[in-house]
PDB file of N, CA and C in Angstrom:
ATOM      1  N   MET Y   1      85.352  86.721  74.430  1.00 83.00           N
ATOM      2  CA  MET Y   1      84.782  87.153  75.698  1.00 83.00           C
ATOM      3  C   MET Y   1      84.181  85.944  76.394  1.00 83.00           C
ATOM      4  N   ALA Y   2      84.354  85.917  77.688  1.00 89.00           N
ATOM      5  CA  ALA Y   2      83.849  84.798  78.477  1.00 89.00           C
ATOM      6  C   ALA Y   2      82.329  84.854  78.586  1.00 89.00           C
ATOM      7  N   ASN Y   3      81.706  83.679  78.595  1.00 93.00           N
ATOM      8  CA  ASN Y   3      80.262  83.583  78.760  1.00 93.00           C
ATOM      9  C   ASN Y   3      79.887  83.063  80.141  1.00 93.00           C
ATOM     10  N   ILE Y   4      80.764  82.291  80.725  1.00 95.00           N
ATOM     11  CA  ILE Y   4      80.479  81.670  82.020  1.00 95.00           C
ATOM     12  C   ILE Y   4      80.763  82.673  83.133  1.00 95.00           C
ATOM     13  N   LYS Y   5      79.902  82.664  84.137  1.00 96.00           N
ATOM     14  CA  LYS Y   5      79.987  83.641  85.223  1.00 96.00           C
ATOM     15  C   LYS Y   5      81.325  83.571  85.955  1.00 96.00           C
ATOM     16  N   SER Y   6      81.809  82.382  86.235  1.00 96.00           N
ATOM     17  CA  SER Y   6      83.072  82.242  86.954  1.00 96.00           C
ATOM     18  C   SER Y   6      84.249  82.746  86.109  1.00 96.00           C
ATOM     19  N   ALA Y   7      84.174  82.560  84.809  1.00 96.00           N
ATOM     20  CA  ALA Y   7      85.231  83.046  83.929  1.00 96.00           C
ATOM     21  C   ALA Y   7      85.242  84.571  83.889  1.00 96.00           C
ATOM     22  N   LYS Y   8      84.044  85.171  83.921  1.00 95.00           N
ATOM     23  CA  LYS Y   8      83.955  86.630  83.960  1.00 95.00           C
ATOM     24  C   LYS Y   8      84.562  87.166  85.253  1.00 95.00           C
ATOM     25  N   LYS Y   9      84.297  86.455  86.344  1.00 96.00           N
ATOM     26  CA  LYS Y   9      84.861  86.879  87.627  1.00 96.00           C
ATOM     27  C   LYS Y   9      86.386  86.765  87.595  1.00 96.00           C
ATOM     28  N   ARG Y  10      86.894  85.687  87.029  1.00 97.00           N
ATOM     29  CA  ARG Y  10      88.347  85.511  86.949  1.00 97.00           C
ATOM     30  C   ARG Y  10      88.989  86.662  86.178  1.00 97.00           C
ATOM     31  N   ILE Y  11      88.320  87.107  85.123  1.00 96.00           N
ATOM     32  CA  ILE Y  11      88.834  88.231  84.343  1.00 96.00           C
ATOM     33  C   ILE Y  11      88.916  89.475  85.219  1.00 96.00           C
ATOM     34  N   ARG Y  12      87.868  89.728  86.016  1.00 96.00           N
ATOM     35  CA  ARG Y  12      87.873  90.897  86.914  1.00 96.00           C
ATOM     36  C   ARG Y  12      88.972  90.776  87.957  1.00 96.00           C
ATOM     37  N   VAL Y  13      89.119  89.596  88.549  1.00 97.00           N
ATOM     38  CA  VAL Y  13      90.116  89.373  89.593  1.00 97.00           C
ATOM     39  C   VAL Y  13      91.526  89.563  89.036  1.00 97.00           C
ATOM     40  N   ILE Y  14      91.752  89.009  87.864  1.00 97.00           N
ATOM     41  CA  ILE Y  14      93.077  89.131  87.240  1.00 97.00           C
ATOM     42  C   ILE Y  14      93.392  90.593  86.944  1.00 97.00           C
ATOM     43  N   ARG Y  15      92.394  91.343  86.495  1.00 97.00           N
ATOM     44  CA  ARG Y  15      92.609  92.767  86.210  1.00 97.00           C
ATOM     45  C   ARG Y  15      93.027  93.514  87.477  1.00 97.00           C
ATOM     46  N   VAL Y  16      92.371  93.220  88.591  1.00 97.00           N
ATOM     47  CA  VAL Y  16      92.705  93.874  89.859  1.00 97.00           C
ATOM     48  C   VAL Y  16      94.114  93.501  90.300  1.00 97.00           C
ATOM     49  N   LYS Y  17      94.446  92.218  90.214  1.00 96.00           N
ATOM     50  CA  LYS Y  17      95.784  91.776  90.625  1.00 96.00           C
ATOM     51  C   LYS Y  17      96.869  92.357  89.736  1.00 96.00           C
ATOM     52  N   THR Y  18      96.597  92.432  88.429  1.00 97.00           N
ATOM     53  CA  THR Y  18      97.569  93.002  87.498  1.00 97.00           C
ATOM     54  C   THR Y  18      97.841  94.458  87.837  1.00 97.00           C
ATOM     55  N   ASN Y  19      96.784  95.213  88.125  1.00 97.00           N
ATOM     56  CA  ASN Y  19      96.960  96.620  88.482  1.00 97.00           C
ATOM     57  C   ASN Y  19      97.761  96.771  89.769  1.00 97.00           C
ATOM     58  N   ARG Y  20      97.485  95.924  90.750  1.00 96.00           N
ATOM     59  CA  ARG Y  20      98.215  95.973  92.013  1.00 96.00           C
ATOM     60  C   ARG Y  20      99.690  95.653  91.790  1.00 96.00           C
ATOM     61  N   ASN Y  21      99.965  94.603  91.007  1.00 97.00           N
ATOM     62  CA  ASN Y  21     101.348  94.212  90.739  1.00 97.00           C
ATOM     63  C   ASN Y  21     102.096  95.310  89.992  1.00 97.00           C
ATOM     64  N   ARG Y  22     101.451  95.948  89.030  1.00 97.00           N
ATOM     65  CA  ARG Y  22     102.099  97.038  88.292  1.00 97.00           C
ATOM     66  C   ARG Y  22     102.430  98.198  89.228  1.00 97.00           C
ATOM     67  N   ARG Y  23     101.505  98.515  90.116  1.00 97.00           N
ATOM     68  CA  ARG Y  23     101.725  99.617  91.054  1.00 97.00           C
ATOM     69  C   ARG Y  23     102.894  99.304  91.983  1.00 97.00           C
ATOM     70  N   VAL Y  24     102.951  98.080  92.506  1.00 97.00           N
ATOM     71  CA  VAL Y  24     104.028  97.683  93.417  1.00 97.00           C
ATOM     72  C   VAL Y  24     105.360  97.697  92.686  1.00 97.00           C
ATOM     73  N   LYS Y  25     105.404  97.172  91.468  1.00 97.00           N
ATOM     74  CA  LYS Y  25     106.655  97.163  90.708  1.00 97.00           C
ATOM     75  C   LYS Y  25     107.100  98.575  90.361  1.00 97.00           C
ATOM     76  N   GLY Y  26     106.163  99.454  90.118  1.00 97.00           N
ATOM     77  CA  GLY Y  26     106.496 100.857  89.873  1.00 97.00           C
ATOM     78  C   GLY Y  26     107.134 101.497  91.094  1.00 97.00           C
ATOM     79  N   HIS Y  27     106.587 101.202  92.281  1.00 96.00           N
ATOM     80  CA  HIS Y  27     107.162 101.707  93.523  1.00 96.00           C
ATOM     81  C   HIS Y  27     108.585 101.181  93.710  1.00 96.00           C
ATOM     82  N   LEU Y  28     108.790  99.909  93.397  1.00 97.00           N
ATOM     83  CA  LEU Y  28     110.119  99.317  93.521  1.00 97.00           C
ATOM     84  C   LEU Y  28     111.109 100.025  92.600  1.00 97.00           C
ATOM     85  N   LYS Y  29     110.699 100.274  91.364  1.00 97.00           N
ATOM     86  CA  LYS Y  29     111.586 100.947  90.417  1.00 97.00           C
ATOM     87  C   LYS Y  29     111.958 102.338  90.913  1.00 97.00           C
ATOM     88  N   ASN Y  30     110.992 103.054  91.497  1.00 97.00           N
ATOM     89  CA  ASN Y  30     111.281 104.388  92.019  1.00 97.00           C
ATOM     90  C   ASN Y  30     112.284 104.330  93.157  1.00 97.00           C
ATOM     91  N   VAL Y  31     112.144 103.356  94.038  1.00 96.00           N
ATOM     92  CA  VAL Y  31     113.079 103.227  95.159  1.00 96.00           C
ATOM     93  C   VAL Y  31     114.469 102.866  94.648  1.00 96.00           C
ATOM     94  N   PHE Y  32     114.551 101.979  93.656  1.00 97.00           N
ATOM     95  CA  PHE Y  32     115.849 101.610  93.086  1.00 97.00           C
ATOM     96  C   PHE Y  32     116.529 102.826  92.464  1.00 97.00           C
ATOM     97  N   LYS Y  33     115.752 103.624  91.722  1.00 97.00           N
ATOM     98  CA  LYS Y  33     116.318 104.815  91.089  1.00 97.00           C
ATOM     99  C   LYS Y  33     116.821 105.791  92.145  1.00 97.00           C
ATOM    100  N   SER Y  34     116.060 105.961  93.214  1.00 96.00           N
ATOM    101  CA  SER Y  34     116.474 106.865  94.277  1.00 96.00           C
ATOM    102  C   SER Y  34     117.756 106.374  94.939  1.00 96.00           C
ATOM    103  N   PHE Y  35     117.858 105.074  95.143  1.00 97.00           N
ATOM    104  CA  PHE Y  35     119.065 104.489  95.734  1.00 97.00           C
ATOM    105  C   PHE Y  35     120.257 104.712  94.798  1.00 97.00           C
ATOM    106  N   ASP Y  36     120.067 104.452  93.517  1.00 96.00           N
ATOM    107  CA  ASP Y  36     121.156 104.646  92.547  1.00 96.00           C
ATOM    108  C   ASP Y  36     121.598 106.102  92.504  1.00 96.00           C
ATOM    109  N   LEU Y  37     120.635 107.017  92.566  1.00 96.00           N
ATOM    110  CA  LEU Y  37     120.959 108.436  92.546  1.00 96.00           C
ATOM    111  C   LEU Y  37     121.758 108.835  93.786  1.00 96.00           C
ATOM    112  N   ALA Y  38     121.364 108.308  94.939  1.00 95.00           N
ATOM    113  CA  ALA Y  38     122.092 108.596  96.175  1.00 95.00           C
ATOM    114  C   ALA Y  38     123.510 108.028  96.119  1.00 95.00           C
ATOM    115  N   ILE Y  39     123.656 106.859  95.507  1.00 95.00           N
ATOM    116  CA  ILE Y  39     124.979 106.242  95.358  1.00 95.00           C
ATOM    117  C   ILE Y  39     125.859 107.117  94.460  1.00 95.00           C
ATOM    118  N   THR Y  40     125.306 107.566  93.332  1.00 95.00           N
ATOM    119  CA  THR Y  40     126.100 108.370  92.405  1.00 95.00           C
ATOM    120  C   THR Y  40     126.442 109.733  92.996  1.00 95.00           C
ATOM    121  N   LYS Y  41     125.545 110.293  93.818  1.00 94.00           N
ATOM    122  CA  LYS Y  41     125.845 111.562  94.478  1.00 94.00           C
ATOM    123  C   LYS Y  41     126.872 111.381  95.593  1.00 94.00           C
ATOM    124  N   GLY Y  42     126.965 110.181  96.128  1.00 92.00           N
ATOM    125  CA  GLY Y  42     127.901 109.916  97.214  1.00 92.00           C
ATOM    126  C   GLY Y  42     127.348 110.277  98.570  1.00 92.00           C
ATOM    127  N   ASP Y  43     126.042 110.348  98.697  1.00 91.00           N
ATOM    128  CA  ASP Y  43     125.392 110.705  99.956  1.00 91.00           C
ATOM    129  C   ASP Y  43     125.134 109.441 100.776  1.00 91.00           C
ATOM    130  N   VAL Y  44     125.904 109.264 101.857  1.00 94.00           N
ATOM    131  CA  VAL Y  44     125.830 108.041 102.656  1.00 94.00           C
ATOM    132  C   VAL Y  44     124.473 107.913 103.342  1.00 94.00           C
ATOM    133  N   ASN Y  45     124.040 108.986 104.000  1.00 94.00           N
ATOM    134  CA  ASN Y  45     122.802 108.914 104.782  1.00 94.00           C
ATOM    135  C   ASN Y  45     121.587 108.664 103.896  1.00 94.00           C
ATOM    136  N   GLU Y  46     121.544 109.367 102.773  1.00 95.00           N
ATOM    137  CA  GLU Y  46     120.418 109.186 101.855  1.00 95.00           C
ATOM    138  C   GLU Y  46     120.410 107.775 101.276  1.00 95.00           C
ATOM    139  N   ALA Y  47     121.587 107.270 100.918  1.00 95.00           N
ATOM    140  CA  ALA Y  47     121.680 105.913 100.378  1.00 95.00           C
ATOM    141  C   ALA Y  47     121.239 104.889 101.413  1.00 95.00           C
ATOM    142  N   LYS Y  48     121.611 105.123 102.667  1.00 95.00           N
ATOM    143  CA  LYS Y  48     121.235 104.198 103.739  1.00 95.00           C
ATOM    144  C   LYS Y  48     119.714 104.180 103.921  1.00 95.00           C
ATOM    145  N   VAL Y  49     119.108 105.354 103.847  1.00 96.00           N
ATOM    146  CA  VAL Y  49     117.645 105.446 103.981  1.00 96.00           C
ATOM    147  C   VAL Y  49     116.956 104.705 102.843  1.00 96.00           C
ATOM    148  N   PHE Y  50     117.429 104.927 101.616  1.00 97.00           N
ATOM    149  CA  PHE Y  50     116.791 104.281 100.469  1.00 97.00           C
ATOM    150  C   PHE Y  50     117.070 102.785 100.431  1.00 97.00           C
ATOM    151  N   LEU Y  51     118.201 102.357 100.963  1.00 96.00           N
ATOM    152  CA  LEU Y  51     118.479 100.924 101.060  1.00 96.00           C
ATOM    153  C   LEU Y  51     117.475 100.260 102.003  1.00 96.00           C
ATOM    154  N   ALA Y  52     117.227 100.893 103.142  1.00 97.00           N
ATOM    155  CA  ALA Y  52     116.253 100.348 104.090  1.00 97.00           C
ATOM    156  C   ALA Y  52     114.850 100.346 103.490  1.00 97.00           C
ATOM    157  N   LYS Y  53     114.511 101.426 102.793  1.00 96.00           N
ATOM    158  CA  LYS Y  53     113.184 101.515 102.169  1.00 96.00           C
ATOM    159  C   LYS Y  53     113.024 100.450 101.084  1.00 96.00           C
ATOM    160  N   ALA Y  54     114.098 100.249 100.306  1.00 97.00           N
ATOM    161  CA  ALA Y  54     114.046  99.242  99.242  1.00 97.00           C
ATOM    162  C   ALA Y  54     113.880  97.847  99.823  1.00 97.00           C
ATOM    163  N   GLU Y  55     114.605  97.569 100.907  1.00 97.00           N
ATOM    164  CA  GLU Y  55     114.483  96.252 101.532  1.00 97.00           C
ATOM    165  C   GLU Y  55     113.058  96.022 102.026  1.00 97.00           C
ATOM    166  N   LYS Y  56     112.482  97.037 102.652  1.00 97.00           N
ATOM    167  CA  LYS Y  56     111.106  96.910 103.156  1.00 97.00           C
ATOM    168  C   LYS Y  56     110.126  96.667 102.014  1.00 97.00           C
ATOM    169  N   ARG Y  57     110.239  97.466 100.947  1.00 97.00           N
ATOM    170  CA  ARG Y  57     109.321  97.324  99.815  1.00 97.00           C
ATOM    171  C   ARG Y  57     109.486  95.976  99.124  1.00 97.00           C
ATOM    172  N   LEU Y  58     110.731  95.517  98.982  1.00 97.00           N
ATOM    173  CA  LEU Y  58     110.967  94.224  98.341  1.00 97.00           C
ATOM    174  C   LEU Y  58     110.367  93.087  99.157  1.00 97.00           C
ATOM    175  N   MET Y  59     110.546  93.118 100.456  1.00 97.00           N
ATOM    176  CA  MET Y  59     110.004  92.056 101.297  1.00 97.00           C
ATOM    177  C   MET Y  59     108.474  92.087 101.313  1.00 97.00           C
ATOM    178  N   GLN Y  60     107.897  93.282 101.262  1.00 96.00           N
ATOM    179  CA  GLN Y  60     106.440  93.377 101.187  1.00 96.00           C
ATOM    180  C   GLN Y  60     105.936  92.794  99.862  1.00 96.00           C
ATOM    181  N   ALA Y  61     106.630  93.117  98.776  1.00 97.00           N
ATOM    182  CA  ALA Y  61     106.232  92.596  97.469  1.00 97.00           C
ATOM    183  C   ALA Y  61     106.358  91.077  97.439  1.00 97.00           C
ATOM    184  N   ALA Y  62     107.396  90.551  98.082  1.00 97.00           N
ATOM    185  CA  ALA Y  62     107.569  89.100  98.129  1.00 97.00           C
ATOM    186  C   ALA Y  62     106.480  88.457  98.979  1.00 97.00           C
ATOM    187  N   ALA Y  63     106.120  89.098 100.066  1.00 97.00           N
ATOM    188  CA  ALA Y  63     105.077  88.550 100.940  1.00 97.00           C
ATOM    189  C   ALA Y  63     103.725  88.497 100.235  1.00 97.00           C
ATOM    190  N   LYS Y  64     103.460  89.478  99.379  1.00 94.00           N
ATOM    191  CA  LYS Y  64     102.192  89.513  98.649  1.00 94.00           C
ATOM    192  C   LYS Y  64     102.210  88.655  97.389  1.00 94.00           C
ATOM    193  N   GLY Y  65     103.388  88.141  97.023  1.00 94.00           N
ATOM    194  CA  GLY Y  65     103.464  87.276  95.857  1.00 94.00           C
ATOM    195  C   GLY Y  65     103.695  88.011  94.555  1.00 94.00           C
ATOM    196  N   THR Y  66     103.984  89.308  94.629  1.00 96.00           N
ATOM    197  CA  THR Y  66     104.248  90.067  93.411  1.00 96.00           C
ATOM    198  C   THR Y  66     105.564  89.627  92.788  1.00 96.00           C
ATOM    199  N   ILE Y  67     106.574  89.424  93.622  1.00 96.00           N
ATOM    200  CA  ILE Y  67     107.853  88.884  93.178  1.00 96.00           C
ATOM    201  C   ILE Y  67     108.193  87.701  94.066  1.00 96.00           C
ATOM    202  N   HIS Y  68     109.100  86.862  93.615  1.00 97.00           N
ATOM    203  CA  HIS Y  68     109.499  85.686  94.380  1.00 97.00           C
ATOM    204  C   HIS Y  68     110.375  86.113  95.547  1.00 97.00           C
ATOM    205  N   LYS Y  69     110.307  85.398  96.657  1.00 97.00           N
ATOM    206  CA  LYS Y  69     111.069  85.779  97.850  1.00 97.00           C
ATOM    207  C   LYS Y  69     112.575  85.707  97.614  1.00 97.00           C
ATOM    208  N   ASN Y  70     113.016  84.758  96.797  1.00 98.00           N
ATOM    209  CA  ASN Y  70     114.449  84.671  96.508  1.00 98.00           C
ATOM    210  C   ASN Y  70     114.908  85.846  95.642  1.00 98.00           C
ATOM    211  N   THR Y  71     114.050  86.309  94.761  1.00 97.00           N
ATOM    212  CA  THR Y  71     114.367  87.482  93.949  1.00 97.00           C
ATOM    213  C   THR Y  71     114.521  88.702  94.844  1.00 97.00           C
ATOM    214  N   ALA Y  72     113.617  88.848  95.790  1.00 97.00           N
ATOM    215  CA  ALA Y  72     113.690  89.974  96.720  1.00 97.00           C
ATOM    216  C   ALA Y  72     114.983  89.908  97.531  1.00 97.00           C
ATOM    217  N   SER Y  73     115.308  88.742  98.039  1.00 97.00           N
ATOM    218  CA  SER Y  73     116.527  88.576  98.834  1.00 97.00           C
ATOM    219  C   SER Y  73     117.766  88.855  97.998  1.00 97.00           C
ATOM    220  N   ARG Y  74     117.776  88.398  96.763  1.00 98.00           N
ATOM    221  CA  ARG Y  74     118.921  88.625  95.880  1.00 98.00           C
ATOM    222  C   ARG Y  74     119.118  90.111  95.609  1.00 98.00           C
ATOM    223  N   LYS Y  75     118.021  90.823  95.345  1.00 97.00           N
ATOM    224  CA  LYS Y  75     118.123  92.253  95.065  1.00 97.00           C
ATOM    225  C   LYS Y  75     118.607  93.013  96.295  1.00 97.00           C
ATOM    226  N   VAL Y  76     118.106  92.657  97.468  1.00 97.00           N
ATOM    227  CA  VAL Y  76     118.555  93.304  98.702  1.00 97.00           C
ATOM    228  C   VAL Y  76     120.040  93.040  98.904  1.00 97.00           C
ATOM    229  N   SER Y  77     120.459  91.815  98.686  1.00 97.00           N
ATOM    230  CA  SER Y  77     121.857  91.448  98.866  1.00 97.00           C
ATOM    231  C   SER Y  77     122.756  92.238  97.926  1.00 97.00           C
ATOM    232  N   ARG Y  78     122.366  92.350  96.672  1.00 97.00           N
ATOM    233  CA  ARG Y  78     123.183  93.074  95.702  1.00 97.00           C
ATOM    234  C   ARG Y  78     123.252  94.556  96.026  1.00 97.00           C
ATOM    235  N   MET Y  79     122.137  95.121  96.474  1.00 97.00           N
ATOM    236  CA  MET Y  79     122.143  96.535  96.843  1.00 97.00           C
ATOM    237  C   MET Y  79     123.025  96.764  98.072  1.00 97.00           C
ATOM    238  N   THR Y  80     122.973  95.853  99.017  1.00 96.00           N
ATOM    239  CA  THR Y  80     123.785  95.974 100.223  1.00 96.00           C
ATOM    240  C   THR Y  80     125.267  95.865  99.888  1.00 96.00           C
ATOM    241  N   VAL Y  81     125.610  94.963  99.000  1.00 96.00           N
ATOM    242  CA  VAL Y  81     127.006  94.809  98.576  1.00 96.00           C
ATOM    243  C   VAL Y  81     127.486  96.088  97.899  1.00 96.00           C
ATOM    244  N   ARG Y  82     126.661  96.658  97.016  1.00 95.00           N
ATOM    245  CA  ARG Y  82     127.034  97.929  96.367  1.00 95.00           C
ATOM    246  C   ARG Y  82     127.250  99.025  97.400  1.00 95.00           C
ATOM    247  N   PHE Y  83     126.340  99.115  98.351  1.00 95.00           N
ATOM    248  CA  PHE Y  83     126.436 100.127  99.395  1.00 95.00           C
ATOM    249  C   PHE Y  83     127.724  99.951 100.195  1.00 95.00           C
ATOM    250  N   ASN Y  84     128.015  98.724 100.590  1.00 95.00           N
ATOM    251  CA  ASN Y  84     129.202  98.456 101.407  1.00 95.00           C
ATOM    252  C   ASN Y  84     130.489  98.664 100.626  1.00 95.00           C
ATOM    253  N   ASN Y  85     130.499  98.356  99.334  1.00 94.00           N
ATOM    254  CA  ASN Y  85     131.699  98.574  98.533  1.00 94.00           C
ATOM    255  C   ASN Y  85     132.018 100.052  98.399  1.00 94.00           C
ATOM    256  N   ILE Y  86     130.991 100.886  98.327  1.00 91.00           N
ATOM    257  CA  ILE Y  86     131.220 102.312  98.135  1.00 91.00           C
ATOM    258  C   ILE Y  86     131.407 103.050  99.467  1.00 91.00           C
ATOM    259  N   PHE Y  87     130.562 102.735 100.444  1.00 89.00           N
ATOM    260  CA  PHE Y  87     130.587 103.453 101.714  1.00 89.00           C
ATOM    261  C   PHE Y  87     131.019 102.573 102.881  1.00 89.00           C
ATOM    262  N   GLY Y  88     131.768 101.534 102.618  1.00 80.00           N
ATOM    263  CA  GLY Y  88     132.086 100.533 103.624  1.00 80.00           C
ATOM    264  C   GLY Y  88     132.454 101.061 104.990  1.00 80.00           C
ATOM    265  N   LYS Y  89     133.498 101.866 105.098  1.00 69.00           N
ATOM    266  CA  LYS Y  89     133.973 102.325 106.396  1.00 69.00           C
ATOM    267  C   LYS Y  89     133.229 103.547 106.891  1.00 69.00           C
ATOM    268  N   GLU Y  90     132.621 104.311 105.971  1.00 66.00           N
ATOM    269  CA  GLU Y  90     131.915 105.524 106.357  1.00 66.00           C
ATOM    270  C   GLU Y  90     130.603 105.214 107.046  1.00 66.00           C
ATOM    271  N   ALA Y  91     129.926 104.146 106.634  1.00 60.00           N
ATOM    272  CA  ALA Y  91     128.590 103.831 107.152  1.00 60.00           C
ATOM    273  C   ALA Y  91     128.654 103.155 108.447  1.00 60.00           C
TER     274      ALA Y  91
END
């Protein structure tokens, strides 16, 4: 256990940031699952909505530093490619 006041504060700050990061990553996982489910169901409109939502959430997470910006861009790109391969002409 830390004895120095600044070290105690760092422990509190890290705990808050860890909780925030876990919550954001949980939201991302839910959006990914929803997108995958829409893809497997073959629902174009629902998949398009979840793709947009996923892109927004990923960019927000990257802006806050939860994930790296290149990771966010890569995930958006891969999801978009999947969407276009399945619903290319329909969307």
